[in-house]
CSV table of C-alpha atoms in Angstrom, one decimal:
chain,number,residue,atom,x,y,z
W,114,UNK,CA,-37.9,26.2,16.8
W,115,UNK,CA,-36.1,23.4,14.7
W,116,UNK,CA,-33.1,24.6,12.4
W,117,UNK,CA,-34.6,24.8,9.2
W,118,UNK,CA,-31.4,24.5,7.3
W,119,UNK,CA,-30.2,21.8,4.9
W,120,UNK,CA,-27.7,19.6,6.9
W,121,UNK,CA,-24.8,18.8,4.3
W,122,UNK,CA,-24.8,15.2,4.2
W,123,UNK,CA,-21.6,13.6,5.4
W,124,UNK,CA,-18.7,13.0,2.6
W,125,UNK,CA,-18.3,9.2,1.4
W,126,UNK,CA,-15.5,7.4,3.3
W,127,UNK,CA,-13.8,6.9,0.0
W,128,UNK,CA,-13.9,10.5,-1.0
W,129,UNK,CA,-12.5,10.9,2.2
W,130,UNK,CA,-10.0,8.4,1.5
W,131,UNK,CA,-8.8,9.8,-1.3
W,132,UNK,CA,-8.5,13.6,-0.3
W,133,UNK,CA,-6.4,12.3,2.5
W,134,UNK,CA,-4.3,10.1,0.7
W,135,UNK,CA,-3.7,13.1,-1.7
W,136,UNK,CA,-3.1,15.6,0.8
W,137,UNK,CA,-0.8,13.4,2.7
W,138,UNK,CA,1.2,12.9,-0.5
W,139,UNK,CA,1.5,16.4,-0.8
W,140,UNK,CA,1.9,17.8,2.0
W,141,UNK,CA,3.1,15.3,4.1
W,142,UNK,CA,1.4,14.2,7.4
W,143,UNK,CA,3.2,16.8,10.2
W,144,UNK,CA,1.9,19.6,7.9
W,145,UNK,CA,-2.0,18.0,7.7
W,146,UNK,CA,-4.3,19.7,9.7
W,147,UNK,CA,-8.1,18.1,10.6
W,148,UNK,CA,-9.2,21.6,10.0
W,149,UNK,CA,-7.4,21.9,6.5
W,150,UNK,CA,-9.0,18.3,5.2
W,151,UNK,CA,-11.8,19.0,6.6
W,152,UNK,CA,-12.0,22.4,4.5
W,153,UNK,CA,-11.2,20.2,1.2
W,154,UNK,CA,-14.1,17.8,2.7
W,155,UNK,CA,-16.3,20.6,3.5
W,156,UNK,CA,-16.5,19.2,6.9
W,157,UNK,CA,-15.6,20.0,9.9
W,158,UNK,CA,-12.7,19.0,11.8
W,159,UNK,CA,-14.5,17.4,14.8
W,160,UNK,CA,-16.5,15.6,12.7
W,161,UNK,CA,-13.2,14.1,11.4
W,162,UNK,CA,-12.1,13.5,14.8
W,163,UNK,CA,-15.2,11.5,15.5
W,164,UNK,CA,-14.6,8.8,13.1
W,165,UNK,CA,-10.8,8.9,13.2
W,166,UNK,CA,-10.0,10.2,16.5
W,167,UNK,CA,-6.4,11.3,15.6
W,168,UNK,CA,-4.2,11.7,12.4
W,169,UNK,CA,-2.7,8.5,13.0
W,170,UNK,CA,-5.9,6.8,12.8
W,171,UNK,CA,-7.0,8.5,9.6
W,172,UNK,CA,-3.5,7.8,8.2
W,173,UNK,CA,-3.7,3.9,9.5
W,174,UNK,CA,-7.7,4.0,8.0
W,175,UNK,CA,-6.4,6.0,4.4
W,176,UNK,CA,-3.5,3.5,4.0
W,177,UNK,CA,-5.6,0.3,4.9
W,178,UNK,CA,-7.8,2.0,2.2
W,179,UNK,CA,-5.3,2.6,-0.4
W,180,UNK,CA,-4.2,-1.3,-0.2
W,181,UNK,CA,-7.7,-2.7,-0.8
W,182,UNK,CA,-8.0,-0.9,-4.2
W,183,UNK,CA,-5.0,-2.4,-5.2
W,184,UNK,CA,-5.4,-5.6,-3.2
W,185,UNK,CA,-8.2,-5.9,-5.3
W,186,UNK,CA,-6.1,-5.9,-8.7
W,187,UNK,CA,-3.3,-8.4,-7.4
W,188,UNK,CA,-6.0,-10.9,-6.7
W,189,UNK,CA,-7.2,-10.7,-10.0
W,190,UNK,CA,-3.8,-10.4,-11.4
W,191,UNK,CA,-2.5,-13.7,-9.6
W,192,UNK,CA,-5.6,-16.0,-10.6
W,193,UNK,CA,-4.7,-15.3,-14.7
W,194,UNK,CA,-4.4,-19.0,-15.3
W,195,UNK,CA,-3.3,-17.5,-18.5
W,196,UNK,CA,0.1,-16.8,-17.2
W,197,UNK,CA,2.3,-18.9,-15.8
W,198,UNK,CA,4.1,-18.3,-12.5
W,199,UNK,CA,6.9,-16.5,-13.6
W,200,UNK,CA,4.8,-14.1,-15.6
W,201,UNK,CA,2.6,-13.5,-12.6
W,202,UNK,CA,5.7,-12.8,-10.2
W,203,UNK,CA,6.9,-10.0,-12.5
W,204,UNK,CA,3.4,-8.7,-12.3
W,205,UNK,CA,3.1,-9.1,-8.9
W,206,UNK,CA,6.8,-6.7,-8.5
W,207,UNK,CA,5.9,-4.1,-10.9
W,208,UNK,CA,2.3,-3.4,-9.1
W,209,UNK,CA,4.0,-3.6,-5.9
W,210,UNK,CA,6.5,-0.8,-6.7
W,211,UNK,CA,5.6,2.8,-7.0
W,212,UNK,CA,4.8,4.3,-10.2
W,213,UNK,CA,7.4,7.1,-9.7
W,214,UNK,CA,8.6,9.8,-7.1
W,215,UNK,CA,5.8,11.1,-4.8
W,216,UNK,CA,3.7,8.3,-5.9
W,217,UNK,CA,0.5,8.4,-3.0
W,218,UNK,CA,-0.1,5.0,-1.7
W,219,UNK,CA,4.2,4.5,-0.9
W,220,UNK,CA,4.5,8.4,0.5
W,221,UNK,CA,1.9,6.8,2.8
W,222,UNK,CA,4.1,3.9,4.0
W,223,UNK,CA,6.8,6.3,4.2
W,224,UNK,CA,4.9,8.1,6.8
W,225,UNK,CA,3.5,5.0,8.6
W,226,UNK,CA,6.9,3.6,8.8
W,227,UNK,CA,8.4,6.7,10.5
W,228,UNK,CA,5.5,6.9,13.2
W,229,UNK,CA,4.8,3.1,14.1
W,230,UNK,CA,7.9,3.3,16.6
W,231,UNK,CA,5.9,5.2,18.9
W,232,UNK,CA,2.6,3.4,18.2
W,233,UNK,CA,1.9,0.0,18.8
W,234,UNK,CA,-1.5,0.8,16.7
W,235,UNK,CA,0.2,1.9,13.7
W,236,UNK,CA,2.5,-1.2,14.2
W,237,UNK,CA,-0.2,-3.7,14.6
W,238,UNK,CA,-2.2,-1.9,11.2
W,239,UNK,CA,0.7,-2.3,9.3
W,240,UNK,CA,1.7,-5.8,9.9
W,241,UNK,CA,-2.3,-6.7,9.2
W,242,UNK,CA,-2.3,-4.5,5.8
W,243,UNK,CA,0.7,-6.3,5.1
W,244,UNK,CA,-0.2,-10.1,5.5
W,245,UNK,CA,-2.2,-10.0,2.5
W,246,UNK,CA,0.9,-9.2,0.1
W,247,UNK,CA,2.9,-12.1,2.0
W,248,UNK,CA,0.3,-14.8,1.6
W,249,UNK,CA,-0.4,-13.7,-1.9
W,250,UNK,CA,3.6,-14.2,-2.7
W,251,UNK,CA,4.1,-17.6,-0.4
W,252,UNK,CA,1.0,-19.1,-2.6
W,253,UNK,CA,1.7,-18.4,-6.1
W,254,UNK,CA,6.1,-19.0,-5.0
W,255,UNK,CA,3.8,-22.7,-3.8
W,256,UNK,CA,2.1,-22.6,-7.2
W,257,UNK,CA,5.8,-22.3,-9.4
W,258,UNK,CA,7.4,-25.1,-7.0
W,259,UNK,CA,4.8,-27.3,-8.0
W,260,UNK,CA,4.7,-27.1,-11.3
W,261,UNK,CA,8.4,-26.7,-11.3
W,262,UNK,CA,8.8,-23.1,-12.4
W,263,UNK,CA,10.9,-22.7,-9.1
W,264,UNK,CA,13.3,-24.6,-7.4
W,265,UNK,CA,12.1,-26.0,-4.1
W,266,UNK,CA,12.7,-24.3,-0.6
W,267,UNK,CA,10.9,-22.4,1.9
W,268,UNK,CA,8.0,-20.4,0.3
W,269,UNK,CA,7.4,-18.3,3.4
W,270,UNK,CA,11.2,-17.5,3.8
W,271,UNK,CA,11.8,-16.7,0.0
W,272,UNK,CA,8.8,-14.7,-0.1
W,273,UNK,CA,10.0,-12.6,3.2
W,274,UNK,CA,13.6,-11.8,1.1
W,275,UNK,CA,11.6,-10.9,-2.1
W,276,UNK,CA,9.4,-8.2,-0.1
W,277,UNK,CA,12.3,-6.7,2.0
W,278,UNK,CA,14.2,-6.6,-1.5
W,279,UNK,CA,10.8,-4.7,-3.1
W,280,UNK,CA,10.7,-2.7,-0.3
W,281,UNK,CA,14.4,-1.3,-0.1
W,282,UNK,CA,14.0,-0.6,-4.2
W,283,UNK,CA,10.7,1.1,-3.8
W,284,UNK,CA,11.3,4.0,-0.5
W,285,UNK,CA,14.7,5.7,-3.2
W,286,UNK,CA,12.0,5.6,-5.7
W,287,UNK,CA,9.1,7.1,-4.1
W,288,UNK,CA,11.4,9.9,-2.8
W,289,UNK,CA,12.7,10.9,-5.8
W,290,UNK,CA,16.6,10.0,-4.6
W,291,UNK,CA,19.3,10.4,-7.4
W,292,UNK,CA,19.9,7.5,-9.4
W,293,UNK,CA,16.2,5.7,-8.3
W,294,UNK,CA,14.9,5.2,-11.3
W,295,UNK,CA,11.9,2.3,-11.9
W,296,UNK,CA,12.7,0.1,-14.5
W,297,UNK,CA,16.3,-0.3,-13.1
W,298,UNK,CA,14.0,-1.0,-9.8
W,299,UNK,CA,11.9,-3.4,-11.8
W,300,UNK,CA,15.8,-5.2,-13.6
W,301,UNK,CA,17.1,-5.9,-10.3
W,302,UNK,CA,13.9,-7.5,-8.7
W,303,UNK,CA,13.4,-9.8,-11.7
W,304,UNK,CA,17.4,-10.3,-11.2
W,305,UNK,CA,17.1,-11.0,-7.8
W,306,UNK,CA,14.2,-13.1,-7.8
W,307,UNK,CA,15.5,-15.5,-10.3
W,308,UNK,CA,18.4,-15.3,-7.9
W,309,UNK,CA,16.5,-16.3,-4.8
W,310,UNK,CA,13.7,-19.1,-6.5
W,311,UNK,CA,16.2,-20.3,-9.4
W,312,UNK,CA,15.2,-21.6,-12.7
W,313,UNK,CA,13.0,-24.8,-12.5
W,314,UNK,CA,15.0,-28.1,-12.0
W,315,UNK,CA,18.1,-26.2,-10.4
């Protein structure tokens, strides 16, 4: 005789996204369990496992996640032809910085950076959820040379240094490290990217 129970139907992807994301925050990834999510989820952990296969898939799949939504902001953020170039760079550092200590979407690079060593998956993911931030930068650094909002040079190189600079001001803050604070975060990338593209006509 068929089971005549309700099946529960299977949780969104982006609620499953999200109560990841959160959890991983929180908790950090070595203390997740499939079994614990899937509790949140009210699913079970093999049925976890079959989509993900393994924590570092589900972290790779909640980051990749986490990047769209905001992926989805920048590009409307950088094609305000309101704004000039300038104006758009500073918006393009302060929504690539966290928002504070334990803030989600960086806890989760913090935990994809310290696990890609010893996984060429998580190493490929990244460099793919990153390209997007990179081409976004080289284009609108393009954009202010040629309407001579920035000095010329290489737009690829320049926008390499201004990501590895977000990127060192952004882990202190995201960890709550003394003296990280984020609008002396968002003071020295302006600084340093005036620094690094110069005023127009230098």
């Amino acid at each position: 005789m068929a089971d005549a129970r309700p099946r529960r139907p299977a949780r969104p992807r982006e609620e499953v996204f999200a109560t990841a994301r959160a959890a991983i925050a929180e908790h950090g990834l070595g203390r997740l369990t499939m079994a614990g999510l899937g509790k949140q989820l009210q699913m079970s952990a093999g049925h976890l496992l079959y989509y993900f296969g393994s924590k570092d898939q589900l972290l790779l799949e909640t980051l990749r996640w986490s990047e769209e939504q905001l992926g989805a902001r920048r590009r409307e953020m950088l094609a305000d032809g309101g704004r000039d170039a300038r104006q758009r760079l500073d918006d393009y550092t302060a929504l690539y910085l966290p928002e504070g200590p334990g803030d989600p979407r960086w806890i989760l690079w913090v935990e994809v950076w310290g696990r890609s060593p010893a996984s060429e998956e998580l190493r490929q993911g990244q460099l793919e959820i990153e390209a997007p931030w990179q081409a976004d930068l080289v284009a609108l650094i393009e954009e202010g040379t040629a309407a001579a909002r920035f000095a010329p040079g290489d737009a690829a190189e320049r926008a390499s240094q201004i990501r590895a600079l977000l990127d060192g001001l952004a882990v202190p803050l995201a960890l709550g490290l003394p003296g990280a604070d984020l609008l002396r975060a968002q003071h020295l990338a302006a600084t340093a990217c005036t620094a690094l593209l110069g005023p127009a006509g230098a």
